PDB file of C-alpha atoms and ligand atoms in Angstrom:
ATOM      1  CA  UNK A 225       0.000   0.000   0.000  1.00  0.00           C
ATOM      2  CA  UNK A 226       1.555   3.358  -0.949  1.00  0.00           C
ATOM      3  CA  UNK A 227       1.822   6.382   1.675  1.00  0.00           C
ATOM      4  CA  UNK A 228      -1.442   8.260   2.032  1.00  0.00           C
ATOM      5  CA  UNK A 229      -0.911  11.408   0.862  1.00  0.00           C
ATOM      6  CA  UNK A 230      -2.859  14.566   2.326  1.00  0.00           C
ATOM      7  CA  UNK A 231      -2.873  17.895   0.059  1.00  0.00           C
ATOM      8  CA  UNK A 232      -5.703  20.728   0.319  1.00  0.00           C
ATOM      9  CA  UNK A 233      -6.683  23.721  -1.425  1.00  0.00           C
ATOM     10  CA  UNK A 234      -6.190  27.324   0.842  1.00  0.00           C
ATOM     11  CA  UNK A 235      -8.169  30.125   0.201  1.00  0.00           C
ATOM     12  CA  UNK A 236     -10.546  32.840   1.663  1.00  0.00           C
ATOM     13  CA  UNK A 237     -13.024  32.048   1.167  1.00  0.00           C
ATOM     14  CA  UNK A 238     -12.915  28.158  -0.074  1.00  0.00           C
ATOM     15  CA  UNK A 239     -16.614  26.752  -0.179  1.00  0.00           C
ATOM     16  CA  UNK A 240     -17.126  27.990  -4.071  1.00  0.00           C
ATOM     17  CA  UNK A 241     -14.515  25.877  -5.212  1.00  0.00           C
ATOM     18  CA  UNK A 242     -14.640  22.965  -7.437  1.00  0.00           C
ATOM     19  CA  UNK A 243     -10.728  22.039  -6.594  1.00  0.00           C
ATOM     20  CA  UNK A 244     -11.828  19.176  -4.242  1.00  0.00           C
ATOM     21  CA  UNK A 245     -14.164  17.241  -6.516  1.00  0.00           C
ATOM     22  CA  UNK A 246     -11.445  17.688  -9.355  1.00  0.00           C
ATOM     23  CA  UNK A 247      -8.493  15.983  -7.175  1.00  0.00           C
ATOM     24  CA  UNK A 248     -10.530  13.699  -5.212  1.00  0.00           C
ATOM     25  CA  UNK A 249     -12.073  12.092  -8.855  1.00  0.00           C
ATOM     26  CA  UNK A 250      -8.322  11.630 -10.166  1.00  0.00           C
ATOM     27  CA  UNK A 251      -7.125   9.908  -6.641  1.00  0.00           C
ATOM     28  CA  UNK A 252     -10.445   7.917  -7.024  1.00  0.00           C
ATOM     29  CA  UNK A 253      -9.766   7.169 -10.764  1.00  0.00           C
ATOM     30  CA  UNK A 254      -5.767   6.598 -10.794  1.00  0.00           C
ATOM     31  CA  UNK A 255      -6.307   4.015  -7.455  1.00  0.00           C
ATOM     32  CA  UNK A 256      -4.325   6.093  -5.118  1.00  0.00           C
ATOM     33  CA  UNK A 257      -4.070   6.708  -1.628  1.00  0.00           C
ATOM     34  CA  UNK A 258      -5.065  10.156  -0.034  1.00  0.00           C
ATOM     35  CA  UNK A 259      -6.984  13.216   0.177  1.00  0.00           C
ATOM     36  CA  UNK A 260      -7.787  16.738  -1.130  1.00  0.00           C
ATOM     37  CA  UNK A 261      -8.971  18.965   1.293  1.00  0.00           C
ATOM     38  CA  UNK A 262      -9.599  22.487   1.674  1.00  0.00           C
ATOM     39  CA  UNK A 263      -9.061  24.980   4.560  1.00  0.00           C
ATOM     40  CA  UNK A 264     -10.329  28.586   4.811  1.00  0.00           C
ATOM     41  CA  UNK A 265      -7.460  30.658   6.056  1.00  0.00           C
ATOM     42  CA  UNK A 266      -7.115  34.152   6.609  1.00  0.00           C
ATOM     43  CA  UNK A 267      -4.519  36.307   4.500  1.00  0.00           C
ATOM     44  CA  UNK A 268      -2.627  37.083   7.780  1.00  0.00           C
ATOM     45  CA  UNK A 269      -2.520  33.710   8.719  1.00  0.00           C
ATOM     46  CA  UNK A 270      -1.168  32.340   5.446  1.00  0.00           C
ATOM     47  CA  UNK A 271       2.850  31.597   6.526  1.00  0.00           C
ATOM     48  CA  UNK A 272       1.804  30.290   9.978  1.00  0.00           C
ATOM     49  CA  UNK A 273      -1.186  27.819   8.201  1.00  0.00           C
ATOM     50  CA  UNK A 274       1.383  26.339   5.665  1.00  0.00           C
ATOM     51  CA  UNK A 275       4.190  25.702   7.767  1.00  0.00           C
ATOM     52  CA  UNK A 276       1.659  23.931  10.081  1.00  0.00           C
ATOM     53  CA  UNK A 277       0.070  21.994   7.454  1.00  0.00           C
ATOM     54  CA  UNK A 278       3.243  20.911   6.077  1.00  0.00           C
ATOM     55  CA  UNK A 279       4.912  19.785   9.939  1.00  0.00           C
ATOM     56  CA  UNK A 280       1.313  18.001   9.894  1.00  0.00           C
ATOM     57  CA  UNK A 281       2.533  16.147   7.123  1.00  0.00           C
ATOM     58  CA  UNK A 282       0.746  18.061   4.099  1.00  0.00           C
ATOM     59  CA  UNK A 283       2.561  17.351   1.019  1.00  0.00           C
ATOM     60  CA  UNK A 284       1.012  20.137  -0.875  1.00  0.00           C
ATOM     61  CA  UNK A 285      -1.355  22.850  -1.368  1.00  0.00           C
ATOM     62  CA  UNK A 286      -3.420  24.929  -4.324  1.00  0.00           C
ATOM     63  CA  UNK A 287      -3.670  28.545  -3.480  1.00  0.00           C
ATOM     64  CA  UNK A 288      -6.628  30.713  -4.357  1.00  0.00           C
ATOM     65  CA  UNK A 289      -8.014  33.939  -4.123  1.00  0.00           C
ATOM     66  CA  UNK A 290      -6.279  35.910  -1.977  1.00  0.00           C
ATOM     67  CA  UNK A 291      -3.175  34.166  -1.583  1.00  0.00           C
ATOM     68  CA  UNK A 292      -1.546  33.630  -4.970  1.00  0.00           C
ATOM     69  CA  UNK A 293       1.109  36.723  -4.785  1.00  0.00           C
ATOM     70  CA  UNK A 294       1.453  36.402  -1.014  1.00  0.00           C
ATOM     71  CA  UNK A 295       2.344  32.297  -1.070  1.00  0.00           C
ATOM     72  CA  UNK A 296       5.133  33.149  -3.901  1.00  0.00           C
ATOM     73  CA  UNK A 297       7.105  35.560  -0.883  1.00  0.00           C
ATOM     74  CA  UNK A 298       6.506  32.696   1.950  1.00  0.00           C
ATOM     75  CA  UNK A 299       7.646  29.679  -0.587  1.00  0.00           C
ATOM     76  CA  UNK A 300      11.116  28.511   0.061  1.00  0.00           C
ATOM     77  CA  UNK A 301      11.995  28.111  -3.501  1.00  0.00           C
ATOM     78  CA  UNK A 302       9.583  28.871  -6.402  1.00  0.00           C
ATOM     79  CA  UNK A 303      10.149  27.700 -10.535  1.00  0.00           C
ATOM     80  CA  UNK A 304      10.719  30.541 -13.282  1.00  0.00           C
ATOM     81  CA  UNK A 305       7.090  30.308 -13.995  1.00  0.00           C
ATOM     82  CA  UNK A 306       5.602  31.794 -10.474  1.00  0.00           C
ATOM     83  CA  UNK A 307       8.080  34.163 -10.684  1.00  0.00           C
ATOM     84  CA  UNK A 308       7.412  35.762 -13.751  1.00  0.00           C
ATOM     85  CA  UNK A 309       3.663  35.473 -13.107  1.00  0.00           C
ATOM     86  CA  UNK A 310       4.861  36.631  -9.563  1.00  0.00           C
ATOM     87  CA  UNK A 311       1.976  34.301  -8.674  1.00  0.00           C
ATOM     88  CA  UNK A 312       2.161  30.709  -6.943  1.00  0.00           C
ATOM     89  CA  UNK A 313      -1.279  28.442  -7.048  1.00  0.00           C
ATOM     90  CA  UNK A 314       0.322  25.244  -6.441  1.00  0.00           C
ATOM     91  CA  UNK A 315       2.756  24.140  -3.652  1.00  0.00           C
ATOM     92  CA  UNK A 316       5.010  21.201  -3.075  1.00  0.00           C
ATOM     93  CA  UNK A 317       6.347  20.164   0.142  1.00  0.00           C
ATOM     94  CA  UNK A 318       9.552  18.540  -0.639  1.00  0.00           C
ATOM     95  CA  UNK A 319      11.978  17.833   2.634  1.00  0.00           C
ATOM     96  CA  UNK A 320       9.651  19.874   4.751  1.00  0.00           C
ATOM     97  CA  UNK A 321      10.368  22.950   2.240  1.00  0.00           C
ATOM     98  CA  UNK A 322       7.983  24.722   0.580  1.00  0.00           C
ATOM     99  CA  UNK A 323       8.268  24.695  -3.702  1.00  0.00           C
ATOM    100  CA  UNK A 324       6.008  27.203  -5.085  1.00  0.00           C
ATOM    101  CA  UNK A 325       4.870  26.816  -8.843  1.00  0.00           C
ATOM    102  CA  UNK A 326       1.878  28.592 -11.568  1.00  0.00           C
ATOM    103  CA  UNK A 327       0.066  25.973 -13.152  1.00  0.00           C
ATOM    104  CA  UNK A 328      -2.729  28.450 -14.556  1.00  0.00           C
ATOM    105  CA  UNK A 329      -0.435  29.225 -16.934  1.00  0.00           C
ATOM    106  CA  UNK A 330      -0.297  26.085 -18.605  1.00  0.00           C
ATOM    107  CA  UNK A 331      -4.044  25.611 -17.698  1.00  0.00           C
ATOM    108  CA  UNK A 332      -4.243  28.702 -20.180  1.00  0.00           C
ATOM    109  CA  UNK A 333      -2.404  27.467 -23.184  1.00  0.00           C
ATOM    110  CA  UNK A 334      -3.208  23.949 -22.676  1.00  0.00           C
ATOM    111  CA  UNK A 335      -7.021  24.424 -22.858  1.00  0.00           C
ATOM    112  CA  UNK A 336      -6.660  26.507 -25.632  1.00  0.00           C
ATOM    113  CA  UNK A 337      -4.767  23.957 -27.460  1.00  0.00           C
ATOM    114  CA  UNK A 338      -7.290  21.506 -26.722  1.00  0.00           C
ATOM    115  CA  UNK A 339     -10.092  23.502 -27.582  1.00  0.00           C
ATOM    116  CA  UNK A 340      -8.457  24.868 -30.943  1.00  0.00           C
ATOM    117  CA  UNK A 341      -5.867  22.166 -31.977  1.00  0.00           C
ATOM    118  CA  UNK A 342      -3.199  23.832 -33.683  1.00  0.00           C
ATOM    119  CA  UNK A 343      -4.044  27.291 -33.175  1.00  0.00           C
ATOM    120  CA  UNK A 344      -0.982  29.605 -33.789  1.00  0.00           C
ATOM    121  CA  UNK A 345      -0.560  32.430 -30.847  1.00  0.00           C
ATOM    122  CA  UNK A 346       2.397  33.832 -33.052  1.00  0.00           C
ATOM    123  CA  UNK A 347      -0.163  35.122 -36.120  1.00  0.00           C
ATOM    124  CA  UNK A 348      -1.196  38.571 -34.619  1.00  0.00           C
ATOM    125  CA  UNK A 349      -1.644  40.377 -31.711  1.00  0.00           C
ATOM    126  CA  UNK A 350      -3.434  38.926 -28.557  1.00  0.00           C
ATOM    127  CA  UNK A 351      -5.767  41.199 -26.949  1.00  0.00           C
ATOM    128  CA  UNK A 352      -5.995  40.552 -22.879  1.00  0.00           C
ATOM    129  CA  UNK A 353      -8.931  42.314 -21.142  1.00  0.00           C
ATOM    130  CA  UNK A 354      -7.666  42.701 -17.488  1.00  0.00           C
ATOM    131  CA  UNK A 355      -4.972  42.896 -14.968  1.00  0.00           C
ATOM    132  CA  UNK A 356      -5.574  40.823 -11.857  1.00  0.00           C
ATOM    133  CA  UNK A 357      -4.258  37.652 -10.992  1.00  0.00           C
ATOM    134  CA  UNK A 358      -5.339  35.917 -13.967  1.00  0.00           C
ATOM    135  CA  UNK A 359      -4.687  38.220 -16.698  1.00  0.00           C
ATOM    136  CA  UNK A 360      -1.472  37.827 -15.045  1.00  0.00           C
ATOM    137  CA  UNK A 361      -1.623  34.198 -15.815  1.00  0.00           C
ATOM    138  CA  UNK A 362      -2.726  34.852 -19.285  1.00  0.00           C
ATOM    139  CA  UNK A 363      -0.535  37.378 -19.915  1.00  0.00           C
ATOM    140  CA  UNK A 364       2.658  34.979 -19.220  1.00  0.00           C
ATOM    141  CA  UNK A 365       1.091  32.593 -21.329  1.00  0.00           C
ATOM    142  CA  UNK A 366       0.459  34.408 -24.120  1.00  0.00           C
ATOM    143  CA  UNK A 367       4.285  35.373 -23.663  1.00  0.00           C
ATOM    144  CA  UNK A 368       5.437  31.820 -23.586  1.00  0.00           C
ATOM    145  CA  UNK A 369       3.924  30.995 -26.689  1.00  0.00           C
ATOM    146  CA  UNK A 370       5.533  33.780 -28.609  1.00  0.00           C
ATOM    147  CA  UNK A 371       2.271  36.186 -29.700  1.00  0.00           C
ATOM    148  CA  UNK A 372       3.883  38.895 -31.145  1.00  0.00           C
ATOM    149  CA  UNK A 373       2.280  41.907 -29.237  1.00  0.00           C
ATOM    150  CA  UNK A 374       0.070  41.590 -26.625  1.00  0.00           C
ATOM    151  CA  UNK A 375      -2.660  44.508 -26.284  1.00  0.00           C
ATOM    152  CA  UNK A 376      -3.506  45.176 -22.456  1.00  0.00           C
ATOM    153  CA  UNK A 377      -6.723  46.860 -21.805  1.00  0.00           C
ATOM    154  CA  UNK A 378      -7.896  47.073 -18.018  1.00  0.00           C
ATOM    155  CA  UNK A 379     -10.417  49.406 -16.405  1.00  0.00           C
ATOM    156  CA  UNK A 380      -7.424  50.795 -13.755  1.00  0.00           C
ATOM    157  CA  UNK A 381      -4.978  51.330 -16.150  1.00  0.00           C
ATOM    158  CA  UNK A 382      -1.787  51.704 -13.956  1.00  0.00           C
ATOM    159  CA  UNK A 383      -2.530  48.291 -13.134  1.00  0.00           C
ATOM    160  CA  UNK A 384      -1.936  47.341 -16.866  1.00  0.00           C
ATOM    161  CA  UNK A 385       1.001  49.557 -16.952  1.00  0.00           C
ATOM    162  CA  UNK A 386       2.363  47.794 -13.821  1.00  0.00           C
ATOM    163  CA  UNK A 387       1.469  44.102 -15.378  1.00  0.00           C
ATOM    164  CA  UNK A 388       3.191  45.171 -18.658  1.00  0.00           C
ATOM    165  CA  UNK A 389       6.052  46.773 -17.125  1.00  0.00           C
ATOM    166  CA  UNK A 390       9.703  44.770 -18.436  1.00  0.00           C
ATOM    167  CA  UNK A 391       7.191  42.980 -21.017  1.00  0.00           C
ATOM    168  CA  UNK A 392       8.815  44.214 -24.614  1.00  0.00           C
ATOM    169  CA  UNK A 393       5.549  43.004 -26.673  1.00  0.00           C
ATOM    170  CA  UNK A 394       2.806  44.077 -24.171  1.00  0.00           C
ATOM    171  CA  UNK A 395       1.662  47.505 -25.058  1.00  0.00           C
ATOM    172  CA  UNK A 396      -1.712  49.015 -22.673  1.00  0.00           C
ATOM    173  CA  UNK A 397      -4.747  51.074 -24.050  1.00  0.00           C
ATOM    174  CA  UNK A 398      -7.378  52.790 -22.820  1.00  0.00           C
ATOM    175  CA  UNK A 399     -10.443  50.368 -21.442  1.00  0.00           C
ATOM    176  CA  UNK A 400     -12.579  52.771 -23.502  1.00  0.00           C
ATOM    177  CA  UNK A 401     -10.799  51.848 -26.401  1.00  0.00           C
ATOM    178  CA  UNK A 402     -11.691  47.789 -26.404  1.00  0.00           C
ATOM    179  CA  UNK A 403     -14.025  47.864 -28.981  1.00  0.00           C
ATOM    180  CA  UNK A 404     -11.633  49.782 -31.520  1.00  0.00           C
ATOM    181  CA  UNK A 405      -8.527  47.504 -31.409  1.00  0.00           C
ATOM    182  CA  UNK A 406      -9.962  44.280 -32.677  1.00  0.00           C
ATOM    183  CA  UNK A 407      -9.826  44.508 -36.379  1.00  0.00           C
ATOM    184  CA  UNK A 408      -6.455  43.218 -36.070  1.00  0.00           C
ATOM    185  CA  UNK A 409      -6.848  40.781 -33.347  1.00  0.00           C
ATOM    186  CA  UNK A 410      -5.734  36.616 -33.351  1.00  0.00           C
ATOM    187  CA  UNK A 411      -6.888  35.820 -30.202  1.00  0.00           C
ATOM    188  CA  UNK A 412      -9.484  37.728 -27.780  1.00  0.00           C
ATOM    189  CA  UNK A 413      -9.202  36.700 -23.901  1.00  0.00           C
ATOM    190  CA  UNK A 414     -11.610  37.810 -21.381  1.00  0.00           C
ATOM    191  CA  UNK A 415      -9.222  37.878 -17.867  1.00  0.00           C
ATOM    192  CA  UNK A 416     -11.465  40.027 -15.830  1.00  0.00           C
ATOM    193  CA  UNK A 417     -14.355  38.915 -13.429  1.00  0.00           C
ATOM    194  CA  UNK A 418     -16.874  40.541 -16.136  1.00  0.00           C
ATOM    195  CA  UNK A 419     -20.006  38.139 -17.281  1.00  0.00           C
ATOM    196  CA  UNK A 420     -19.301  36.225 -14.277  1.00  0.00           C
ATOM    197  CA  UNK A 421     -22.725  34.874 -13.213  1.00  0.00           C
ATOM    198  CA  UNK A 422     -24.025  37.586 -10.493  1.00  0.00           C
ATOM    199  CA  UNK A 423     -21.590  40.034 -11.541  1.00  0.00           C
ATOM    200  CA  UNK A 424     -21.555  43.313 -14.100  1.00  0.00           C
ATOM    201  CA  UNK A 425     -21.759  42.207 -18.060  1.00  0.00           C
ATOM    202  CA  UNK A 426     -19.077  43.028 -19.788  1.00  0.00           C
ATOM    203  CA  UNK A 427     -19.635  45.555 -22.316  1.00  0.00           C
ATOM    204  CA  UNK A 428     -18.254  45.192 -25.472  1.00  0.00           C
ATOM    205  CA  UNK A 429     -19.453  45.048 -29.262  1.00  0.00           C
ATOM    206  CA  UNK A 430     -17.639  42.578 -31.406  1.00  0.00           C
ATOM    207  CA  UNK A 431     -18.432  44.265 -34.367  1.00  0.00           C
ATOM    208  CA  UNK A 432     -14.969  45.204 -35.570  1.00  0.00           C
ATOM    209  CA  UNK A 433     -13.586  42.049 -34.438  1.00  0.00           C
ATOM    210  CA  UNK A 434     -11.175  39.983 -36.671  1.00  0.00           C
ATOM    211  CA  UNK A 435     -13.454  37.403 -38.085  1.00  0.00           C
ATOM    212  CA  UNK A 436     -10.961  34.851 -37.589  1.00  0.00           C
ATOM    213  CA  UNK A 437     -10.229  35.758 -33.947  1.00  0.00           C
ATOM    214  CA  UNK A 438     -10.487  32.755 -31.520  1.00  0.00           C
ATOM    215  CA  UNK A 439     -12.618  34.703 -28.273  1.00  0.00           C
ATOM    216  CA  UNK A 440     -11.771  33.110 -25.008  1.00  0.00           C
ATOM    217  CA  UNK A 441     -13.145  34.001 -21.605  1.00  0.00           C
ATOM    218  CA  UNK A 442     -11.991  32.554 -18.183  1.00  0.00           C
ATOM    219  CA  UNK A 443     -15.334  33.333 -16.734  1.00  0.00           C
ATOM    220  CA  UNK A 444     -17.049  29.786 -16.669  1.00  0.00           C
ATOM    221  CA  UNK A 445     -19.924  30.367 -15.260  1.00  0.00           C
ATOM    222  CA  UNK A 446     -21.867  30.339 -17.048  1.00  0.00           C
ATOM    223  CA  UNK A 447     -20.076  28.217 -19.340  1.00  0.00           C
ATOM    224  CA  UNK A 448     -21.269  30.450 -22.720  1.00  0.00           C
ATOM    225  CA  UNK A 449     -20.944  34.237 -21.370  1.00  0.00           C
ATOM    226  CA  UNK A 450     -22.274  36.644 -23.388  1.00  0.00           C
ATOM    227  CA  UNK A 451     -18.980  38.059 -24.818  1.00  0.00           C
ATOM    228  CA  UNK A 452     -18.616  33.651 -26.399  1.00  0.00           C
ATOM    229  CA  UNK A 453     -22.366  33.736 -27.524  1.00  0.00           C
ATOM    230  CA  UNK A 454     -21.784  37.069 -29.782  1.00  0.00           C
ATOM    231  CA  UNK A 455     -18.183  35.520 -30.906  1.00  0.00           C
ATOM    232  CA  UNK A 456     -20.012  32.886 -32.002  1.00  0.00           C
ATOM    233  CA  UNK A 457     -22.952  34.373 -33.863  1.00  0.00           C
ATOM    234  CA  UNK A 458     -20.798  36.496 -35.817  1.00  0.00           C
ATOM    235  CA  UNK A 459     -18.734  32.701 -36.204  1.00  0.00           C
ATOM    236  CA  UNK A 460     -15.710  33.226 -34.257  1.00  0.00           C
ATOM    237  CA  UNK A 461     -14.041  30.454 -33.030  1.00  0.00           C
ATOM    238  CA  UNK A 462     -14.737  30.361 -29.335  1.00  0.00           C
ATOM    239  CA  UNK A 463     -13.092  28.171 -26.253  1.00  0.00           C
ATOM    240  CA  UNK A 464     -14.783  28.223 -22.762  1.00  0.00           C
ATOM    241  CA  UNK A 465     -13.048  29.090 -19.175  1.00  0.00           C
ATOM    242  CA  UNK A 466     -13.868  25.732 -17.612  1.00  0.00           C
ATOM    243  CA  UNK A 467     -10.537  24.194 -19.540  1.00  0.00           C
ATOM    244  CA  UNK A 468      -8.362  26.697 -17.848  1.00  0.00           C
ATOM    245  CA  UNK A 469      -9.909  25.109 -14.616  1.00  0.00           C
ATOM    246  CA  UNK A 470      -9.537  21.762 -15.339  1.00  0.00           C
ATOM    247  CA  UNK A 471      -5.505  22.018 -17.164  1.00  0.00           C
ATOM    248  CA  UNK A 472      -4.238  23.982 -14.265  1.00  0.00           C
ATOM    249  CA  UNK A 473      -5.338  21.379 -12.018  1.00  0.00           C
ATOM    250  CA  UNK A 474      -3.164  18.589 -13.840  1.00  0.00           C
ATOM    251  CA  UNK A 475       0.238  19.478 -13.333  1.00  0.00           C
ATOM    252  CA  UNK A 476      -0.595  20.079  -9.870  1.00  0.00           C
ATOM    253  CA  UNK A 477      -1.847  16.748  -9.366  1.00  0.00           C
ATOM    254  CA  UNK A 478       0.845  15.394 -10.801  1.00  0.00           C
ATOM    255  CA  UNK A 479       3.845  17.225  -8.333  1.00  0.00           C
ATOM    256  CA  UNK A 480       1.935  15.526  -5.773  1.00  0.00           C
ATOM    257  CA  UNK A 481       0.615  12.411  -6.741  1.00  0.00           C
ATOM    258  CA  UNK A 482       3.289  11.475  -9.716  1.00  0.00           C
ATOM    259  CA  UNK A 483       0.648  10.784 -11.823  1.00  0.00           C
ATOM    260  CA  UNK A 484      -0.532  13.262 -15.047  1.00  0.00           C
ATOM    261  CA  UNK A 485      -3.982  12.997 -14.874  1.00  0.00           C
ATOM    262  CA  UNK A 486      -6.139  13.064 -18.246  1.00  0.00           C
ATOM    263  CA  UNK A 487      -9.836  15.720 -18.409  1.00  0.00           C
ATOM    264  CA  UNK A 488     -12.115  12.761 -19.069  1.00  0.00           C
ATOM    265  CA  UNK A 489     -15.932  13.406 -19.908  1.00  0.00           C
ATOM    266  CA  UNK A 490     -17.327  12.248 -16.432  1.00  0.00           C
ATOM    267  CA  UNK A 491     -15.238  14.902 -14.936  1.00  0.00           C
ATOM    268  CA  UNK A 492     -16.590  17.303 -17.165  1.00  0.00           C
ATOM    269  CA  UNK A 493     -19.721  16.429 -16.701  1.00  0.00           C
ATOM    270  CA  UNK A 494     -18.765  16.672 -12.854  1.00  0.00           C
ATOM    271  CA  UNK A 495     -17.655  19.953 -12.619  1.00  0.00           C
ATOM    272  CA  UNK A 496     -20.254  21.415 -14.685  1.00  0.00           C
ATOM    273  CA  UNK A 497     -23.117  20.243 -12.549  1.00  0.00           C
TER     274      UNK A 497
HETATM  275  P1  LIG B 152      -8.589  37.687 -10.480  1.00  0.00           P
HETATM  276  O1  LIG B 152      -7.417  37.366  -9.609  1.00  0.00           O
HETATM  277  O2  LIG B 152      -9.630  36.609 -10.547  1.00  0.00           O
HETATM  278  O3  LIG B 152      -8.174  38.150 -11.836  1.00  0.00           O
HETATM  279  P2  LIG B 152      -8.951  40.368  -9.526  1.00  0.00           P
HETATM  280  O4  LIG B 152      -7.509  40.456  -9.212  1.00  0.00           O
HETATM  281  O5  LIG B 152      -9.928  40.933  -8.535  1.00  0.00           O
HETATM  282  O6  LIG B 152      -9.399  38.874  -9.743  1.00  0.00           O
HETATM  283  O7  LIG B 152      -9.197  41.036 -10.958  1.00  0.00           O
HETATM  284  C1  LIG B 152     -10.455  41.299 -11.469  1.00  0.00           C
HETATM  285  C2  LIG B 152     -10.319  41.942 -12.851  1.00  0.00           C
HETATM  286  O8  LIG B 152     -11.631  42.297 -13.327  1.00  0.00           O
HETATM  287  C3  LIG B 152      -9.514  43.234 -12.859  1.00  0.00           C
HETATM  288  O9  LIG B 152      -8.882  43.375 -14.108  1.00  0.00           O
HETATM  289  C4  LIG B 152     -10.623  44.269 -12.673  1.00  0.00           C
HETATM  290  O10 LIG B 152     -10.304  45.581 -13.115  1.00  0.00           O
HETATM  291  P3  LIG B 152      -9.592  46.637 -12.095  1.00  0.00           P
HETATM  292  O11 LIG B 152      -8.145  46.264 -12.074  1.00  0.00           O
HETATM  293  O12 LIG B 152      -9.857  47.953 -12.663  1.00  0.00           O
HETATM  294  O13 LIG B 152     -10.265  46.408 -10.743  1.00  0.00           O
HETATM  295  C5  LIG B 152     -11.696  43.694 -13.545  1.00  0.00           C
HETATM  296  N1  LIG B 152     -13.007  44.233 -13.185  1.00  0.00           N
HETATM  297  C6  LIG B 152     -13.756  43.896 -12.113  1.00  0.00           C
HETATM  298  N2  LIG B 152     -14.924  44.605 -12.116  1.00  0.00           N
HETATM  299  C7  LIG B 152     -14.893  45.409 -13.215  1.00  0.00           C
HETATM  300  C8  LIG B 152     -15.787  46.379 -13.795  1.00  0.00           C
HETATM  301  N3  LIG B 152     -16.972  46.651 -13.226  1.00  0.00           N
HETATM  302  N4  LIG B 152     -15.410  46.988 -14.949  1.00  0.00           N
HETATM  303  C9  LIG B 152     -14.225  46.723 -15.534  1.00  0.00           C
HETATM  304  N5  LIG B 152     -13.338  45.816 -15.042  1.00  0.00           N
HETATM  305  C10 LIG B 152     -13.661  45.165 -13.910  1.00  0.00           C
END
């Protein structure tokens, strides 16, 4: 019998997420031995909840909402990835130290590449709508696979400035100016909390939009926002958020458990219950 292995999600507030049914299907599915649990913790508690999680013999975490930028100063040693997101969401204890790492940002590209086999980020600019800790996500993936410019828009734009700061292809523009920059657009990626279900609708008018743009959004609920249903009538190629959801949760699994775990249709059909 292999060594039961306890790992949790941390965030403040926790309940919402669908983390633990996404970890505890793959231990289910792969045959394994442990848990996925999830602990509300306040942001001034973060350091002294993951050291004692990990002397309780933890042997690793996903961080949400608030804790992403926070976890990256308290981890002990963190990959290139995290640090140029400045973000961690996943943690590893190894020898009782914590090893911080960004999976979003292959939950980003990898669900896109699913969704759109063989789509090429390098044809034209990438518009990014945003600037919190996702775009941020987005942003380095969009980087990694080489688009050419990448066109910043956020409603606070020194936040842009700051996100595109050191970036040579990431240029920022006006929020008011969203609906004018898309005649030249590859890929269109929704990064802010806009459409989310309860929330304010984004506003935006596809009209001038690239017809051959592939629209994302990283809102997934609902699963079709508004800004994918007008992609779509105008016949834009469109890829939901719940990919980005799923992807990010593989690698993490996998630092953990050893195992890459596949997106099968029952957990699809799990998560979108
Ligand atoms: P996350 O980490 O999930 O990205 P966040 O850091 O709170 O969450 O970021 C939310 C994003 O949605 C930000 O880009 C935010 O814009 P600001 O930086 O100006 O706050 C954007 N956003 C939220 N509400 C918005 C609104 N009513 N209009 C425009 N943008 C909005």
């Amino acid at each position: 019998m292999s060594e039961f292995l306890k790992t949790a999600l941390i965030g403040h507030p926790v309940s919402h997420s669908k983390s633990p049914l996404i970890h505890n299907y793959w231990i289910k599915k792969y045959g394994l031995s442990g848990e996925y649990g999830a602990f509300d913790i306040r942001p001034e508690n973060l350091e002294e909840g993951l050291s004692r999680l990990a002397r309780e013999g933890y042997s690793g975490f996903n961080l949400t909402l608030p804790h992403k930028e926070r976890a990256l100063a308290i981890c002990d040693e963190a990959d290139a990835t995290a640090r140029a997101v400045g973000a961690v969401n996943t943690i590893a204890v190894r020898d009782k130290k914590l090893y911080g790492m960004n999976t979003d940002v292959f939950g980003f590209t990898e669900h896109i590449e699913e969704g759109r086999a063989g789509f090429d980020f390098t044809a034209g600019p990438a518009v990014l709508l945003g600037a919190g800790g996702a775009a941020k996500a987005v942003l380095q993936g969009l980087i990694q696979q080489k688009a050419p410019e990448i066109w910043i828009l956020n409603r606070t734009r020194e936040k842009a400035e700051e996100m595109a700061f050191g970036r040579p292809n990431a240029y920022v523009f006006d929020w008011n100016k969203r609906e004018d920059i898309l005649s030249d657009a590859n890929i269109l990626v929704n990064a802010t909390s806009l459409g989310l279900e309860g929330k304010e609708k984004l506003e935006i008018d596809l009209k001038n939009l690239n017809p051959g743009a592939l629209v994302n959004d990283i809102v997934y609920v609902p699963l079709y926002t508004e800004l994918l249903k007008q992609a779509q009538a105008r016949g834009n190629p469109v890829v939901t958020g719940i990919g980005m959801l799923l992807h990010q949760a593989r690698p993490a699994f996998r630092s953990w458990f050893g195992v890459m775990p596949d997106v099968d249709a029952d957990l699809l059909r799990l998560v979108q219950k």
